[in-house]
Amino acid sequence: MRRLDQLLANLGYCSRSAARDWVKAGAVTVRGEEADDFGARVNEVEVLVDGQPLDHPAGLLLLLNKPLGLVCSHEAREGPNVYSLLPERWRRRNPQVTSVGRLDKDTSGLLLLTDLAPLVHRLTSPKHKVPKVYRATVDSDLKTELVARFASGTFLLEGEKEPCAPAELTLLSPREAELTLTEGRFHQVRRMFAESGATVLTLHRVRFGELTVDEVPPGTWRELPLNFFGSVGR
Ligand code: URA
C-alpha cells in the first residue's frame, strides 16, 4: 500500500503536488470510487487514472537492443543516454530506471533496464556469474593460443592484481570472435583483447544469460516478466 499522491509521482505521472490537483479534479478512482483523499494508502492495482490502470505499478524490466552512441550513465554531461529512448513517464520514475551493468558508448546489443534495485544487485553480483556473450571484430589476426590464455583463469589485465575468471573465446574468423564472460570489469572485453595486441573495432553483446537480442531491432526493447529471473522485491 502506498500513498496515492506519492504513488502517482513515483510512477512518473506528475509531481506530488500535481497529483493532489488531479485527485481534487476527480481524475483518479480507487476501487471504482472517485478518490477524494490524496494521502490515502491505496492498493496500486485498484487505482485508475482517467479510467486507465496504472502504468507498470509493480516495476519495469526491459531487454533493450542498445544502439551505438548512447551511454548508460544518467549524468547529462556524459552525453545522450539509453534512457532517452524510453517514454517520458518511465524516465521520471522513482526509483529510476537504470541499466543492469553497463555497455560502453561504442558497444551495441543486449542491455537490461529495470527500476528494481534488488534485481540489479543480483544480476551484477560476481557471485551469480551470469554468462554474457560479446561478439567482437578486431584490427589484427587472433592467434588460436588466445583461447587457452583467456580460459586459464590466470589472465591478468594491466593494473589489476586479480586475474580474470576463465572466459570462453570462440574464433569465428581471423578477426572476429565471440567472448563469454561471467564478470563485468570496466571495459573488460576491449582490455582483454588490447592486452593480447588487438584493438577492438566493433563490439556487440549478443547474449545475457539465456536471453538473446536477435529479434529486437536496435533502439527498441521488449518487456520481460518481472519474475523472469525468479521472484524479486523492490
Ligand atoms: N566490455 C567492454 O570493453 N565494453 C563493453 O561495453 C562491455 C564489455
PDB file of C-alpha atoms and ligand atoms in Angstrom:
ATOM      1  CA  MET A   1       0.000   0.000   0.000  1.00  0.00           C
ATOM      2  CA  ARG A   2       1.382   3.399  -0.989  1.00  0.00           C
ATOM      3  CA  ARG A   3       0.143   6.958  -0.523  1.00  0.00           C
ATOM      4  CA  LEU A   4      -1.878   7.942  -3.581  1.00  0.00           C
ATOM      5  CA  ASP A   5      -0.052  11.221  -4.361  1.00  0.00           C
ATOM      6  CA  GLN A   6       3.334   9.545  -3.769  1.00  0.00           C
ATOM      7  CA  LEU A   7       2.380   6.594  -5.952  1.00  0.00           C
ATOM      8  CA  LEU A   8       1.463   8.772  -8.947  1.00  0.00           C
ATOM      9  CA  ALA A   9       4.600  10.859  -8.548  1.00  0.00           C
ATOM     10  CA  ASN A  10       6.836   7.764  -8.216  1.00  0.00           C
ATOM     11  CA  LEU A  11       5.343   6.207 -11.337  1.00  0.00           C
ATOM     12  CA  GLY A  12       6.278   9.329 -13.275  1.00  0.00           C
ATOM     13  CA  TYR A  13       2.781  10.691 -13.864  1.00  0.00           C
ATOM     14  CA  CYS A  14       3.404  14.133 -12.422  1.00  0.00           C
ATOM     15  CA  SER A  15       4.770  15.919  -9.364  1.00  0.00           C
ATOM     16  CA  ARG A  16       3.280  15.115  -5.986  1.00  0.00           C
ATOM     17  CA  SER A  17       1.521  18.491  -5.860  1.00  0.00           C
ATOM     18  CA  ALA A  18       0.084  17.987  -9.347  1.00  0.00           C
ATOM     19  CA  ALA A  19      -1.099  14.540  -8.218  1.00  0.00           C
ATOM     20  CA  ARG A  20      -3.049  16.232  -5.435  1.00  0.00           C
ATOM     21  CA  ASP A  21      -4.676  18.513  -8.010  1.00  0.00           C
ATOM     22  CA  TRP A  22      -5.555  15.502 -10.191  1.00  0.00           C
ATOM     23  CA  VAL A  23      -7.235  13.820  -7.246  1.00  0.00           C
ATOM     24  CA  LYS A  24      -9.143  17.023  -6.396  1.00  0.00           C
ATOM     25  CA  ALA A  25     -10.202  17.312 -10.040  1.00  0.00           C
ATOM     26  CA  GLY A  26     -11.705  13.793  -9.933  1.00  0.00           C
ATOM     27  CA  ALA A  27      -9.294  12.174 -12.428  1.00  0.00           C
ATOM     28  CA  VAL A  28      -8.417   9.289 -10.088  1.00  0.00           C
ATOM     29  CA  THR A  29     -10.578   6.418  -8.896  1.00  0.00           C
ATOM     30  CA  VAL A  30      -9.820   3.785  -6.266  1.00  0.00           C
ATOM     31  CA  ARG A  31     -11.875   0.583  -6.335  1.00  0.00           C
ATOM     32  CA  GLY A  32     -14.285   2.268  -8.724  1.00  0.00           C
ATOM     33  CA  GLU A  33     -14.930   5.267  -6.460  1.00  0.00           C
ATOM     34  CA  GLU A  34     -13.687   8.760  -7.211  1.00  0.00           C
ATOM     35  CA  ALA A  35     -10.751   9.359  -4.861  1.00  0.00           C
ATOM     36  CA  ASP A  36     -11.067  12.316  -2.516  1.00  0.00           C
ATOM     37  CA  ASP A  37      -8.072  11.765  -0.225  1.00  0.00           C
ATOM     38  CA  PHE A  38      -4.686  12.103  -1.934  1.00  0.00           C
ATOM     39  CA  GLY A  39      -2.980  10.939   1.270  1.00  0.00           C
ATOM     40  CA  ALA A  40      -4.896   7.658   1.442  1.00  0.00           C
ATOM     41  CA  ARG A  41      -2.870   4.451   1.297  1.00  0.00           C
ATOM     42  CA  VAL A  42      -4.027   2.527  -1.723  1.00  0.00           C
ATOM     43  CA  ASN A  43      -3.507  -0.785  -3.431  1.00  0.00           C
ATOM     44  CA  GLU A  44      -1.904   0.161  -6.761  1.00  0.00           C
ATOM     45  CA  VAL A  45      -3.903  -2.383  -8.797  1.00  0.00           C
ATOM     46  CA  GLU A  46      -7.159  -0.736  -7.678  1.00  0.00           C
ATOM     47  CA  VAL A  47      -6.212   2.738  -8.946  1.00  0.00           C
ATOM     48  CA  LEU A  48      -7.308   4.154 -12.318  1.00  0.00           C
ATOM     49  CA  VAL A  49      -6.166   7.482 -13.769  1.00  0.00           C
ATOM     50  CA  ASP A  50      -8.539   8.884 -16.367  1.00  0.00           C
ATOM     51  CA  GLY A  51     -10.132   5.433 -16.393  1.00  0.00           C
ATOM     52  CA  GLN A  52      -6.851   3.646 -17.170  1.00  0.00           C
ATOM     53  CA  PRO A  53      -4.907   1.196 -14.950  1.00  0.00           C
ATOM     54  CA  LEU A  54      -1.574   2.471 -13.638  1.00  0.00           C
ATOM     55  CA  ASP A  55       1.482   2.186 -15.862  1.00  0.00           C
ATOM     56  CA  HIS A  56       3.558  -0.800 -14.611  1.00  0.00           C
ATOM     57  CA  PRO A  57       2.990  -0.111 -10.910  1.00  0.00           C
ATOM     58  CA  ALA A  58       4.990  -3.178  -9.772  1.00  0.00           C
ATOM     59  CA  GLY A  59       8.125  -2.295 -11.769  1.00  0.00           C
ATOM     60  CA  LEU A  60       9.731  -2.432 -15.195  1.00  0.00           C
ATOM     61  CA  LEU A  61      12.122  -4.979 -16.693  1.00  0.00           C
ATOM     62  CA  LEU A  62      13.175  -4.329 -20.296  1.00  0.00           C
ATOM     63  CA  LEU A  63      15.509  -6.024 -22.750  1.00  0.00           C
ATOM     64  CA  LEU A  64      16.909  -3.192 -24.875  1.00  0.00           C
ATOM     65  CA  ASN A  65      18.945  -3.582 -28.043  1.00  0.00           C
ATOM     66  CA  LYS A  66      21.304  -0.708 -27.311  1.00  0.00           C
ATOM     67  CA  PRO A  67      22.350   1.255 -30.368  1.00  0.00           C
ATOM     68  CA  LEU A  68      25.827   2.758 -30.695  1.00  0.00           C
ATOM     69  CA  GLY A  69      26.428   6.291 -29.459  1.00  0.00           C
ATOM     70  CA  LEU A  70      24.431   6.229 -26.208  1.00  0.00           C
ATOM     71  CA  VAL A  71      25.837   5.944 -22.688  1.00  0.00           C
ATOM     72  CA  CYS A  72      24.343   4.063 -19.731  1.00  0.00           C
ATOM     73  CA  SER A  73      25.088   6.859 -17.252  1.00  0.00           C
ATOM     74  CA  HIS A  74      22.309   9.202 -16.123  1.00  0.00           C
ATOM     75  CA  GLU A  75      24.794  12.102 -15.947  1.00  0.00           C
ATOM     76  CA  ALA A  76      23.825  14.652 -18.614  1.00  0.00           C
ATOM     77  CA  ARG A  77      27.463  15.729 -19.055  1.00  0.00           C
ATOM     78  CA  GLU A  78      28.346  12.218 -20.294  1.00  0.00           C
ATOM     79  CA  GLY A  79      26.192  12.726 -23.377  1.00  0.00           C
ATOM     80  CA  PRO A  80      22.981  11.229 -24.791  1.00  0.00           C
ATOM     81  CA  ASN A  81      21.911   8.157 -22.842  1.00  0.00           C
ATOM     82  CA  VAL A  82      19.893   4.994 -23.378  1.00  0.00           C
ATOM     83  CA  TYR A  83      17.064   6.289 -21.178  1.00  0.00           C
ATOM     84  CA  SER A  84      16.279   8.906 -23.833  1.00  0.00           C
ATOM     85  CA  LEU A  85      14.800   6.009 -25.863  1.00  0.00           C
ATOM     86  CA  LEU A  86      12.114   5.366 -23.234  1.00  0.00           C
ATOM     87  CA  PRO A  87       8.722   7.043 -22.841  1.00  0.00           C
ATOM     88  CA  GLU A  88       8.924  10.225 -20.803  1.00  0.00           C
ATOM     89  CA  ARG A  89       6.811   8.823 -17.968  1.00  0.00           C
ATOM     90  CA  TRP A  90       9.263   5.950 -17.479  1.00  0.00           C
ATOM     91  CA  ARG A  91      12.145   8.423 -17.425  1.00  0.00           C
ATOM     92  CA  ARG A  92      10.524  10.228 -14.495  1.00  0.00           C
ATOM     93  CA  ARG A  93      10.022   7.139 -12.337  1.00  0.00           C
ATOM     94  CA  ASN A  94      11.401   6.939  -8.812  1.00  0.00           C
ATOM     95  CA  PRO A  95      13.226   4.623  -8.170  1.00  0.00           C
ATOM     96  CA  GLN A  96      14.689   5.456 -11.545  1.00  0.00           C
ATOM     97  CA  VAL A  97      15.042   3.025 -14.434  1.00  0.00           C
ATOM     98  CA  THR A  98      18.683   2.045 -14.652  1.00  0.00           C
ATOM     99  CA  SER A  99      20.847  -0.412 -16.588  1.00  0.00           C
ATOM    100  CA  VAL A 100      21.938  -3.788 -15.249  1.00  0.00           C
ATOM    101  CA  GLY A 101      25.677  -3.222 -15.563  1.00  0.00           C
ATOM    102  CA  ARG A 102      26.880  -1.014 -18.399  1.00  0.00           C
ATOM    103  CA  LEU A 103      27.783  -1.143 -22.046  1.00  0.00           C
ATOM    104  CA  ASP A 104      30.220   1.448 -23.424  1.00  0.00           C
ATOM    105  CA  LYS A 105      29.007   4.214 -25.697  1.00  0.00           C
ATOM    106  CA  ASP A 106      30.661   2.345 -28.592  1.00  0.00           C
ATOM    107  CA  THR A 107      29.147  -1.040 -27.716  1.00  0.00           C
ATOM    108  CA  SER A 108      25.769  -2.172 -29.035  1.00  0.00           C
ATOM    109  CA  GLY A 109      23.474  -5.024 -28.081  1.00  0.00           C
ATOM    110  CA  LEU A 110      21.687  -6.597 -25.188  1.00  0.00           C
ATOM    111  CA  LEU A 111      21.181  -4.335 -22.191  1.00  0.00           C
ATOM    112  CA  LEU A 112      18.682  -4.938 -19.393  1.00  0.00           C
ATOM    113  CA  LEU A 113      16.936  -1.930 -17.872  1.00  0.00           C
ATOM    114  CA  THR A 114      14.925  -2.016 -14.663  1.00  0.00           C
ATOM    115  CA  ASP A 115      13.715   0.032 -11.711  1.00  0.00           C
ATOM    116  CA  LEU A 116      14.038  -2.978  -9.387  1.00  0.00           C
ATOM    117  CA  ALA A 117      17.260  -2.268  -7.492  1.00  0.00           C
ATOM    118  CA  PRO A 118      17.500  -5.742  -5.874  1.00  0.00           C
ATOM    119  CA  LEU A 119      17.453  -7.276  -9.345  1.00  0.00           C
ATOM    120  CA  VAL A 120      20.330  -5.051 -10.480  1.00  0.00           C
ATOM    121  CA  HIS A 121      22.339  -6.155  -7.460  1.00  0.00           C
ATOM    122  CA  ARG A 122      21.536  -9.791  -8.017  1.00  0.00           C
ATOM    123  CA  LEU A 123      22.403  -9.843 -11.720  1.00  0.00           C
ATOM    124  CA  THR A 124      25.602  -7.817 -11.400  1.00  0.00           C
ATOM    125  CA  SER A 125      26.906  -9.636  -8.331  1.00  0.00           C
ATOM    126  CA  PRO A 126      30.088 -11.638  -9.140  1.00  0.00           C
ATOM    127  CA  LYS A 127      28.547 -14.441  -7.054  1.00  0.00           C
ATOM    128  CA  HIS A 128      25.920 -15.121  -9.674  1.00  0.00           C
ATOM    129  CA  LYS A 129      28.307 -15.469 -12.642  1.00  0.00           C
ATOM    130  CA  VAL A 130      25.700 -14.724 -15.309  1.00  0.00           C
ATOM    131  CA  PRO A 131      27.361 -15.558 -18.682  1.00  0.00           C
ATOM    132  CA  LYS A 132      27.436 -12.625 -21.103  1.00  0.00           C
ATOM    133  CA  VAL A 133      28.431 -13.189 -24.719  1.00  0.00           C
ATOM    134  CA  TYR A 134      30.126 -10.460 -26.769  1.00  0.00           C
ATOM    135  CA  ARG A 135      30.867 -10.513 -30.491  1.00  0.00           C
ATOM    136  CA  ALA A 136      33.959  -8.513 -31.370  1.00  0.00           C
ATOM    137  CA  THR A 137      35.813  -7.607 -34.521  1.00  0.00           C
ATOM    138  CA  VAL A 138      39.444  -6.648 -34.106  1.00  0.00           C
ATOM    139  CA  ASP A 139      42.192  -4.983 -36.156  1.00  0.00           C
ATOM    140  CA  SER A 140      44.640  -7.894 -36.349  1.00  0.00           C
ATOM    141  CA  ASP A 141      44.534 -11.672 -36.687  1.00  0.00           C
ATOM    142  CA  LEU A 142      43.766 -13.528 -33.455  1.00  0.00           C
ATOM    143  CA  LYS A 143      46.017 -16.456 -32.585  1.00  0.00           C
ATOM    144  CA  THR A 144      44.381 -19.718 -31.565  1.00  0.00           C
ATOM    145  CA  GLU A 145      46.558 -19.840 -28.416  1.00  0.00           C
ATOM    146  CA  LEU A 146      44.465 -16.952 -27.096  1.00  0.00           C
ATOM    147  CA  VAL A 147      41.611 -19.414 -26.487  1.00  0.00           C
ATOM    148  CA  ALA A 148      43.665 -21.199 -23.809  1.00  0.00           C
ATOM    149  CA  ARG A 149      45.017 -17.944 -22.323  1.00  0.00           C
ATOM    150  CA  PHE A 150      41.532 -16.497 -21.826  1.00  0.00           C
ATOM    151  CA  ALA A 151      40.269 -19.827 -20.434  1.00  0.00           C
ATOM    152  CA  SER A 152      43.167 -20.233 -17.995  1.00  0.00           C
ATOM    153  CA  GLY A 153      41.860 -18.231 -15.045  1.00  0.00           C
ATOM    154  CA  THR A 154      45.317 -16.612 -14.792  1.00  0.00           C
ATOM    155  CA  PHE A 155      44.881 -13.879 -17.427  1.00  0.00           C
ATOM    156  CA  LEU A 156      45.834 -10.546 -15.867  1.00  0.00           C
ATOM    157  CA  LEU A 157      44.611  -7.150 -17.025  1.00  0.00           C
ATOM    158  CA  GLU A 158      47.011  -4.229 -16.808  1.00  0.00           C
ATOM    159  CA  GLY A 159      46.877  -2.539 -13.419  1.00  0.00           C
ATOM    160  CA  GLU A 160      44.893  -5.363 -11.773  1.00  0.00           C
ATOM    161  CA  LYS A 161      46.036  -7.919  -9.210  1.00  0.00           C
ATOM    162  CA  GLU A 162      43.130 -10.356  -9.517  1.00  0.00           C
ATOM    163  CA  PRO A 163      43.242 -12.500 -12.689  1.00  0.00           C
ATOM    164  CA  CYS A 164      40.174 -12.625 -14.913  1.00  0.00           C
ATOM    165  CA  ALA A 165      37.780 -15.509 -14.331  1.00  0.00           C
ATOM    166  CA  PRO A 166      38.046 -18.168 -17.067  1.00  0.00           C
ATOM    167  CA  ALA A 167      36.496 -16.781 -20.256  1.00  0.00           C
ATOM    168  CA  GLU A 168      35.462 -18.738 -23.331  1.00  0.00           C
ATOM    169  CA  LEU A 169      36.780 -17.450 -26.654  1.00  0.00           C
ATOM    170  CA  THR A 170      35.335 -18.789 -29.912  1.00  0.00           C
ATOM    171  CA  LEU A 171      37.138 -17.707 -33.072  1.00  0.00           C
ATOM    172  CA  LEU A 172      34.657 -17.070 -35.884  1.00  0.00           C
ATOM    173  CA  SER A 173      37.240 -15.844 -38.396  1.00  0.00           C
ATOM    174  CA  PRO A 174      40.794 -14.466 -38.038  1.00  0.00           C
ATOM    175  CA  ARG A 175      39.485 -11.074 -36.918  1.00  0.00           C
ATOM    176  CA  GLU A 176      36.125 -11.902 -35.422  1.00  0.00           C
ATOM    177  CA  ALA A 177      35.347 -13.762 -32.208  1.00  0.00           C
ATOM    178  CA  GLU A 178      32.792 -14.384 -29.503  1.00  0.00           C
ATOM    179  CA  LEU A 179      33.895 -13.994 -25.907  1.00  0.00           C
ATOM    180  CA  THR A 180      31.826 -15.251 -22.953  1.00  0.00           C
ATOM    181  CA  LEU A 181      32.473 -13.534 -19.628  1.00  0.00           C
ATOM    182  CA  THR A 182      30.964 -14.248 -16.229  1.00  0.00           C
ATOM    183  CA  GLU A 183      32.167 -10.981 -14.711  1.00  0.00           C
ATOM    184  CA  GLY A 184      31.897  -7.365 -15.752  1.00  0.00           C
ATOM    185  CA  ARG A 185      35.052  -5.367 -15.199  1.00  0.00           C
ATOM    186  CA  PHE A 186      35.493  -1.896 -16.634  1.00  0.00           C
ATOM    187  CA  HIS A 187      35.947  -2.128 -20.457  1.00  0.00           C
ATOM    188  CA  GLN A 188      36.808  -5.779 -19.913  1.00  0.00           C
ATOM    189  CA  VAL A 189      36.459  -7.103 -23.465  1.00  0.00           C
ATOM    190  CA  ARG A 190      38.395  -4.226 -25.029  1.00  0.00           C
ATOM    191  CA  ARG A 191      41.117  -4.527 -22.368  1.00  0.00           C
ATOM    192  CA  MET A 192      41.448  -8.306 -22.731  1.00  0.00           C
ATOM    193  CA  PHE A 193      41.974  -8.017 -26.461  1.00  0.00           C
ATOM    194  CA  ALA A 194      44.272  -4.988 -26.050  1.00  0.00           C
ATOM    195  CA  GLU A 195      46.388  -6.989 -23.607  1.00  0.00           C
ATOM    196  CA  SER A 196      46.740  -9.561 -26.396  1.00  0.00           C
ATOM    197  CA  GLY A 197      47.796  -6.985 -29.003  1.00  0.00           C
ATOM    198  CA  ALA A 198      44.446  -6.483 -30.797  1.00  0.00           C
ATOM    199  CA  THR A 199      42.281  -3.385 -30.841  1.00  0.00           C
ATOM    200  CA  VAL A 200      38.524  -3.963 -30.777  1.00  0.00           C
ATOM    201  CA  LEU A 201      36.856  -2.282 -33.744  1.00  0.00           C
ATOM    202  CA  THR A 202      33.240  -3.275 -33.089  1.00  0.00           C
ATOM    203  CA  LEU A 203      31.620  -4.796 -30.021  1.00  0.00           C
ATOM    204  CA  HIS A 204      28.087  -6.148 -29.684  1.00  0.00           C
ATOM    205  CA  ARG A 205      26.592  -8.076 -26.768  1.00  0.00           C
ATOM    206  CA  VAL A 206      24.535 -10.911 -28.196  1.00  0.00           C
ATOM    207  CA  ARG A 207      23.522 -12.768 -25.056  1.00  0.00           C
ATOM    208  CA  PHE A 208      22.899 -12.224 -21.334  1.00  0.00           C
ATOM    209  CA  GLY A 209      22.237 -15.495 -19.503  1.00  0.00           C
ATOM    210  CA  GLU A 210      19.551 -17.247 -21.559  1.00  0.00           C
ATOM    211  CA  LEU A 211      18.441 -14.056 -23.285  1.00  0.00           C
ATOM    212  CA  THR A 212      19.389 -13.046 -26.813  1.00  0.00           C
ATOM    213  CA  VAL A 213      18.837  -9.790 -28.623  1.00  0.00           C
ATOM    214  CA  ASP A 214      18.213 -11.303 -32.082  1.00  0.00           C
ATOM    215  CA  GLU A 215      14.603 -10.300 -32.596  1.00  0.00           C
ATOM    216  CA  VAL A 216      14.772  -6.865 -31.046  1.00  0.00           C
ATOM    217  CA  PRO A 217      15.579  -4.103 -33.569  1.00  0.00           C
ATOM    218  CA  PRO A 218      18.325  -1.642 -32.469  1.00  0.00           C
ATOM    219  CA  GLY A 219      16.954   1.180 -30.324  1.00  0.00           C
ATOM    220  CA  THR A 220      13.870  -0.809 -29.264  1.00  0.00           C
ATOM    221  CA  TRP A 221      13.071  -3.088 -26.338  1.00  0.00           C
ATOM    222  CA  ARG A 222      10.815  -5.878 -25.266  1.00  0.00           C
ATOM    223  CA  GLU A 223       9.335  -6.215 -21.824  1.00  0.00           C
ATOM    224  CA  LEU A 224      10.239  -9.191 -19.655  1.00  0.00           C
ATOM    225  CA  PRO A 225       8.068 -10.541 -16.824  1.00  0.00           C
ATOM    226  CA  LEU A 226       9.285  -9.107 -13.503  1.00  0.00           C
ATOM    227  CA  ASN A 227       9.859 -12.648 -12.207  1.00  0.00           C
ATOM    228  CA  PHE A 228      11.914 -13.662 -15.261  1.00  0.00           C
ATOM    229  CA  PHE A 229      14.989 -14.163 -13.054  1.00  0.00           C
ATOM    230  CA  GLY A 230      12.977 -15.508 -10.109  1.00  0.00           C
ATOM    231  CA  SER A 231      10.971 -13.553  -7.595  1.00  0.00           C
ATOM    232  CA  VAL A 232      12.361 -10.187  -6.657  1.00  0.00           C
ATOM    233  CA  GLY A 233      11.136  -7.420  -4.362  1.00  0.00           C
ATOM    234  CA  ARG A 234      11.519  -3.655  -4.612  1.00  0.00           C
TER     235      ARG A 234
HETATM  236  N1  URA B   1      33.496  -4.905 -22.312  1.00  0.00           N
HETATM  237  C1  URA B   1      33.843  -3.750 -22.924  1.00  0.00           C
HETATM  238  O1  URA B   1      35.002  -3.497 -23.176  1.00  0.00           O
HETATM  239  N2  URA B   1      32.850  -2.894 -23.247  1.00  0.00           N
HETATM  240  C2  URA B   1      31.557  -3.121 -23.007  1.00  0.00           C
HETATM  241  O2  URA B   1      30.710  -2.290 -23.331  1.00  0.00           O
HETATM  242  C3  URA B   1      31.219  -4.322 -22.379  1.00  0.00           C
HETATM  243  C4  URA B   1      32.208  -5.212 -22.037  1.00  0.00           C
END
